[in-house]
């Protein structure tokens, strides 16, 4: 039979506004965290990463914040564009990128023109 | 910019048949992975491969699954006798040492 998919959290943001996507990770031993973007029918695309010895990292229009105390990760996207519409997954790992990634449930971001 | 590539993009097979999914990782990468994503669900780890051997595998990766690096460029996932529940997107990923894993576009496997 057909599997029932998870109901993804959704976030709708007006084009040009900022968006914040949150993620709770599970393993306090994780030392490396990544945000991936997945467009329909495509593979996860790397956006930004952060190691556990940092609490903030900035990229082009994106910022990742890490709060190890509460095991929380967030992705901020500035000045959102229609092309930002996608599902965003956080992933955690230990051993700094080697070995398996454990993915979160994902958040569907929709940019309203 | 180098990319992970996967073939085929879509594979349809009958239950009980064998399938081989193919991947070409990024050329200077040393670690290789297979993940799968059932429709509407999150991405799940299957197996990691380094130095020509499996370094870790999940509970999903049972005796019906195998991986191989038959030459210097390809990395394959074989499912010996497919089941309906194997229907999913299968993603290959690769990375260098202590670096981000980069994903391919995926193969959609449909088991009828």
mmCIF file of C-alpha atoms in Angstrom:
data_model
loop_
_atom_site.group_PDB
_atom_site.id
_atom_site.type_symbol
_atom_site.label_atom_id
_atom_site.label_comp_id
_atom_site.label_asym_id
_atom_site.label_seq_id
_atom_site.Cartn_x
_atom_site.Cartn_y
_atom_site.Cartn_z
ATOM 1 C CA UNK A 1 0.000 0.000 0.000
ATOM 2 C CA UNK A 2 0.944 3.623 -0.256
ATOM 3 C CA UNK A 3 2.783 5.175 2.655
ATOM 4 C CA UNK A 4 1.280 8.217 4.277
ATOM 5 C CA UNK A 5 3.795 11.034 4.176
ATOM 6 C CA UNK A 6 4.629 13.241 7.093
ATOM 7 C CA UNK A 7 2.765 16.521 7.277
ATOM 8 C CA UNK A 8 5.529 19.062 6.743
ATOM 9 C CA UNK A 9 5.519 22.281 8.725
ATOM 10 C CA UNK A 10 4.942 25.123 6.291
ATOM 11 C CA UNK A 11 6.021 28.718 6.220
ATOM 12 C CA UNK A 12 4.703 31.315 3.805
ATOM 13 C CA UNK A 13 6.653 34.540 3.430
ATOM 14 C CA UNK A 14 6.120 37.603 1.280
ATOM 15 C CA UNK A 15 8.788 38.109 -1.365
ATOM 16 C CA UNK A 16 11.451 40.439 -0.051
ATOM 17 C CA UNK A 17 10.784 39.640 3.595
ATOM 18 C CA UNK A 18 13.115 37.639 5.809
ATOM 19 C CA UNK A 19 12.324 34.078 6.819
ATOM 20 C CA UNK A 20 13.418 31.961 9.752
ATOM 21 C CA UNK A 21 13.248 28.175 9.668
ATOM 22 C CA UNK A 22 13.796 26.257 12.869
ATOM 23 C CA UNK A 23 15.027 22.769 13.620
ATOM 24 C CA UNK A 24 15.450 20.759 16.796
ATOM 25 C CA UNK A 25 18.229 18.209 16.513
ATOM 26 C CA UNK A 26 18.358 14.999 18.443
ATOM 27 C CA UNK A 27 21.915 14.044 19.355
ATOM 28 C CA UNK A 28 23.863 16.161 21.826
ATOM 29 C CA UNK A 29 27.055 14.490 20.526
ATOM 30 C CA UNK A 30 26.523 15.889 17.005
ATOM 31 C CA UNK A 31 29.303 18.252 16.023
ATOM 32 C CA UNK A 32 28.398 19.283 12.515
ATOM 33 C CA UNK A 33 25.131 20.664 11.173
ATOM 34 C CA UNK A 34 24.012 21.401 7.655
ATOM 35 C CA UNK A 35 21.040 23.029 6.016
ATOM 36 C CA UNK A 36 19.899 21.571 2.717
ATOM 37 C CA UNK A 37 17.347 22.890 0.259
ATOM 38 C CA UNK A 38 15.284 20.426 -1.746
ATOM 39 C CA UNK A 39 13.243 21.479 -4.731
ATOM 40 C CA UNK A 40 10.559 19.198 -6.082
ATOM 41 C CA UNK A 41 12.017 16.129 -7.791
ATOM 42 C CA UNK A 42 15.626 17.051 -6.998
ATOM 43 C CA UNK A 43 18.286 16.021 -4.540
ATOM 44 C CA UNK A 44 19.190 17.949 -1.384
ATOM 45 C CA UNK A 45 21.279 20.989 -2.225
ATOM 46 C CA UNK A 46 23.822 22.295 0.294
ATOM 47 C CA UNK A 47 23.096 25.779 1.623
ATOM 48 C CA UNK A 48 25.263 26.362 4.670
ATOM 49 C CA UNK A 49 26.933 24.431 7.459
ATOM 50 C CA UNK A 50 28.172 25.089 10.961
ATOM 51 C CA UNK A 51 30.428 23.226 13.352
ATOM 52 C CA UNK A 52 29.692 22.815 17.024
ATOM 53 C CA UNK A 53 32.463 25.185 18.078
ATOM 54 C CA UNK A 54 30.539 28.075 16.526
ATOM 55 C CA UNK A 55 27.130 29.569 17.259
ATOM 56 C CA UNK A 56 26.633 31.641 14.127
ATOM 57 C CA UNK A 57 27.754 31.514 10.539
ATOM 58 C CA UNK A 58 26.800 33.741 7.650
ATOM 59 C CA UNK A 59 26.666 33.115 3.956
ATOM 60 C CA UNK A 60 25.191 34.967 1.050
ATOM 61 C CA UNK A 61 21.669 35.977 2.240
ATOM 62 C CA UNK A 62 21.669 33.084 4.720
ATOM 63 C CA UNK A 63 22.641 32.810 8.369
ATOM 64 C CA UNK A 64 22.691 29.704 10.526
ATOM 65 C CA UNK A 65 22.408 29.926 14.298
ATOM 66 C CA UNK A 66 23.277 27.065 16.621
ATOM 67 C CA UNK A 67 22.137 26.816 20.243
ATOM 68 C CA UNK A 68 23.713 23.711 21.710
ATOM 69 C CA UNK A 69 22.124 24.248 25.118
ATOM 70 C CA UNK A 70 18.655 23.548 23.758
ATOM 71 C CA UNK A 71 19.778 21.574 20.672
ATOM 72 C CA UNK A 72 18.283 24.084 18.285
ATOM 73 C CA UNK A 73 19.329 25.175 14.831
ATOM 74 C CA UNK A 74 17.834 27.936 12.718
ATOM 75 C CA UNK A 75 18.222 29.152 9.160
ATOM 76 C CA UNK A 76 17.584 32.778 8.354
ATOM 77 C CA UNK A 77 17.060 33.762 4.730
ATOM 78 C CA UNK A 78 17.210 37.481 4.020
ATOM 79 C CA UNK A 79 15.248 39.254 1.293
ATOM 80 C CA UNK A 80 13.511 36.110 0.098
ATOM 81 C CA UNK A 81 13.055 35.471 -3.605
ATOM 82 C CA UNK A 82 10.637 33.177 -5.492
ATOM 83 C CA UNK A 83 13.523 30.779 -6.098
ATOM 84 C CA UNK A 84 13.787 30.219 -2.351
ATOM 85 C CA UNK A 85 10.523 28.244 -2.390
ATOM 86 C CA UNK A 86 11.473 24.681 -1.468
ATOM 87 C CA UNK A 87 11.617 22.217 1.408
ATOM 88 C CA UNK A 88 14.441 22.935 3.835
ATOM 89 C CA UNK A 89 16.029 20.171 5.891
ATOM 90 C CA UNK A 90 18.468 20.416 8.713
ATOM 91 C CA UNK A 91 20.886 17.527 9.094
ATOM 92 C CA UNK A 92 23.221 16.565 11.908
ATOM 93 C CA UNK A 93 26.354 14.493 11.987
ATOM 94 C CA UNK A 94 29.269 13.679 14.163
ATOM 95 C CA UNK A 95 32.777 13.214 12.916
ATOM 96 C CA UNK A 96 32.568 16.491 11.030
ATOM 97 C CA UNK A 97 30.862 15.379 7.869
ATOM 98 C CA UNK A 98 32.001 11.808 7.565
ATOM 99 C CA UNK A 99 29.595 9.029 8.419
ATOM 100 C CA UNK A 100 25.838 9.278 8.247
ATOM 101 C CA UNK A 101 23.729 12.399 8.197
ATOM 102 C CA UNK A 102 20.536 12.346 10.236
ATOM 103 C CA UNK A 103 17.917 14.531 8.616
ATOM 104 C CA UNK A 104 15.103 16.442 10.267
ATOM 105 C CA UNK A 105 11.524 16.380 9.078
ATOM 106 C CA UNK A 106 11.803 19.440 6.848
ATOM 107 C CA UNK A 107 9.926 22.709 6.456
ATOM 108 C CA UNK A 108 8.178 23.781 3.282
ATOM 109 C CA UNK A 109 8.896 27.431 2.523
ATOM 110 C CA UNK A 110 6.599 29.200 0.076
ATOM 111 C CA UNK A 111 7.456 32.681 -1.153
ATOM 112 C CA UNK A 112 4.414 34.752 -2.036
ATOM 113 C CA UNK A 113 5.063 37.127 -4.960
ATOM 114 C CA UNK B 1 31.412 22.972 -10.654
ATOM 115 C CA UNK B 2 31.731 19.191 -10.170
ATOM 116 C CA UNK B 3 28.499 17.355 -9.367
ATOM 117 C CA UNK B 4 27.377 13.916 -8.270
ATOM 118 C CA UNK B 5 25.511 12.245 -11.113
ATOM 119 C CA UNK B 6 23.058 9.342 -10.967
ATOM 120 C CA UNK B 7 21.486 7.038 -13.520
ATOM 121 C CA UNK B 8 18.801 6.242 -14.352
ATOM 122 C CA UNK B 9 16.608 9.126 -13.253
ATOM 123 C CA UNK B 10 13.602 6.802 -13.047
ATOM 124 C CA UNK B 11 13.549 3.012 -12.789
ATOM 125 C CA UNK B 12 10.379 0.955 -12.907
ATOM 126 C CA UNK B 13 10.626 -2.700 -11.949
ATOM 127 C CA UNK B 14 8.478 -5.653 -11.005
ATOM 128 C CA UNK B 15 8.457 -6.914 -7.436
ATOM 129 C CA UNK B 16 11.127 -9.572 -6.954
ATOM 130 C CA UNK B 17 13.398 -8.246 -9.692
ATOM 131 C CA UNK B 18 16.947 -7.030 -9.166
ATOM 132 C CA UNK B 19 17.844 -3.402 -9.767
ATOM 133 C CA UNK B 20 21.165 -1.611 -9.886
ATOM 134 C CA UNK B 21 21.295 2.115 -9.286
ATOM 135 C CA UNK B 22 24.388 3.915 -10.478
ATOM 136 C CA UNK B 23 26.233 6.935 -9.202
ATOM 137 C CA UNK B 24 29.350 8.818 -10.215
ATOM 138 C CA UNK B 25 30.637 10.677 -7.148
ATOM 139 C CA UNK B 26 32.712 13.832 -7.379
ATOM 140 C CA UNK B 27 36.147 12.762 -8.554
ATOM 141 C CA UNK B 28 38.374 13.719 -5.606
ATOM 142 C CA UNK B 29 35.917 12.546 -2.963
ATOM 143 C CA UNK B 30 36.730 9.615 -0.721
ATOM 144 C CA UNK B 31 33.500 8.850 1.141
ATOM 145 C CA UNK B 32 30.370 7.640 -0.606
ATOM 146 C CA UNK B 33 26.831 7.246 0.658
ATOM 147 C CA UNK B 34 23.388 6.061 -0.294
ATOM 148 C CA UNK B 35 20.255 7.591 1.196
ATOM 149 C CA UNK B 36 16.626 7.077 0.362
ATOM 150 C CA UNK B 37 13.513 9.211 0.653
ATOM 151 C CA UNK B 38 10.052 7.705 0.595
ATOM 152 C CA UNK B 39 7.547 10.099 -0.944
ATOM 153 C CA UNK B 40 6.745 12.945 1.423
ATOM 154 C CA UNK B 41 9.117 11.754 4.144
ATOM 155 C CA UNK B 42 12.555 12.734 5.307
ATOM 156 C CA UNK B 43 15.815 11.534 3.869
ATOM 157 C CA UNK B 44 17.108 8.332 5.530
ATOM 158 C CA UNK B 45 20.649 7.023 5.630
ATOM 159 C CA UNK B 46 21.295 3.599 4.086
ATOM 160 C CA UNK B 47 25.021 3.018 3.903
ATOM 161 C CA UNK B 48 28.417 4.685 3.862
ATOM 162 C CA UNK B 49 31.468 3.408 1.992
ATOM 163 C CA UNK B 50 35.122 4.271 2.391
ATOM 164 C CA UNK B 51 38.348 2.652 1.268
ATOM 165 C CA UNK B 52 36.452 -0.015 -0.667
ATOM 166 C CA UNK B 53 34.398 -1.239 2.228
ATOM 167 C CA UNK B 54 31.192 -0.434 4.060
ATOM 168 C CA UNK B 55 31.904 1.785 7.052
ATOM 169 C CA UNK B 56 28.362 1.979 8.393
ATOM 170 C CA UNK B 57 24.911 0.744 7.445
ATOM 171 C CA UNK B 58 21.424 1.305 8.764
ATOM 172 C CA UNK B 59 18.769 -1.225 9.722
ATOM 173 C CA UNK B 60 17.148 -0.621 6.332
ATOM 174 C CA UNK B 61 20.263 -1.915 4.574
ATOM 175 C CA UNK B 62 19.554 -5.623 4.956
ATOM 176 C CA UNK B 63 20.866 -8.622 3.010
ATOM 177 C CA UNK B 64 18.873 -7.596 -0.055
ATOM 178 C CA UNK B 65 21.078 -4.523 -0.483
ATOM 179 C CA UNK B 66 24.693 -4.337 -1.570
ATOM 180 C CA UNK B 67 27.079 -1.642 -2.728
ATOM 181 C CA UNK B 68 30.078 -1.759 -4.953
ATOM 182 C CA UNK B 69 32.706 0.500 -6.442
ATOM 183 C CA UNK B 70 33.468 -1.510 -9.571
ATOM 184 C CA UNK B 71 35.978 0.971 -10.973
ATOM 185 C CA UNK B 72 37.556 4.311 -10.140
ATOM 186 C CA UNK B 73 34.476 6.361 -10.880
ATOM 187 C CA UNK B 74 31.223 4.450 -10.324
ATOM 188 C CA UNK B 75 29.448 3.584 -7.090
ATOM 189 C CA UNK B 76 26.446 1.270 -7.307
ATOM 190 C CA UNK B 77 23.555 0.192 -5.111
ATOM 191 C CA UNK B 78 22.015 -3.189 -5.874
ATOM 192 C CA UNK B 79 18.690 -4.413 -4.541
ATOM 193 C CA UNK B 80 18.524 -8.149 -5.144
ATOM 194 C CA UNK B 81 14.797 -8.814 -4.891
ATOM 195 C CA UNK B 82 12.772 -5.637 -4.811
ATOM 196 C CA UNK B 83 9.711 -5.208 -2.607
ATOM 197 C CA UNK B 84 6.860 -2.739 -2.942
ATOM 198 C CA UNK B 85 8.187 -0.817 0.047
ATOM 199 C CA UNK B 86 11.510 -0.215 -1.720
ATOM 200 C CA UNK B 87 9.739 2.366 -3.879
ATOM 201 C CA UNK B 88 11.463 5.646 -3.081
ATOM 202 C CA UNK B 89 13.941 8.234 -4.294
ATOM 203 C CA UNK B 90 17.492 6.981 -3.861
ATOM 204 C CA UNK B 91 20.215 9.585 -3.462
ATOM 205 C CA UNK B 92 23.928 9.094 -3.743
ATOM 206 C CA UNK B 93 26.234 11.492 -1.900
ATOM 207 C CA UNK B 94 29.961 11.954 -1.557
ATOM 208 C CA UNK B 95 32.473 14.022 0.324
ATOM 209 C CA UNK B 96 36.156 14.510 0.991
ATOM 210 C CA UNK B 97 37.455 14.106 4.505
ATOM 211 C CA UNK B 98 35.602 16.256 7.087
ATOM 212 C CA UNK B 99 33.579 18.092 4.485
ATOM 213 C CA UNK B 100 29.999 18.595 3.402
ATOM 214 C CA UNK B 101 28.227 15.728 1.697
ATOM 215 C CA UNK B 102 27.070 16.625 -1.785
ATOM 216 C CA UNK B 103 24.024 14.872 -3.176
ATOM 217 C CA UNK B 104 23.125 13.692 -6.639
ATOM 218 C CA UNK B 105 19.757 14.357 -8.289
ATOM 219 C CA UNK B 106 18.389 10.956 -7.287
ATOM 220 C CA UNK B 107 16.863 7.905 -8.928
ATOM 221 C CA UNK B 108 13.158 7.386 -8.521
ATOM 222 C CA UNK B 109 12.542 3.664 -8.036
ATOM 223 C CA UNK B 110 9.025 2.404 -8.605
ATOM 224 C CA UNK B 111 8.309 -1.217 -7.701
ATOM 225 C CA UNK B 112 5.091 -2.635 -9.151
#
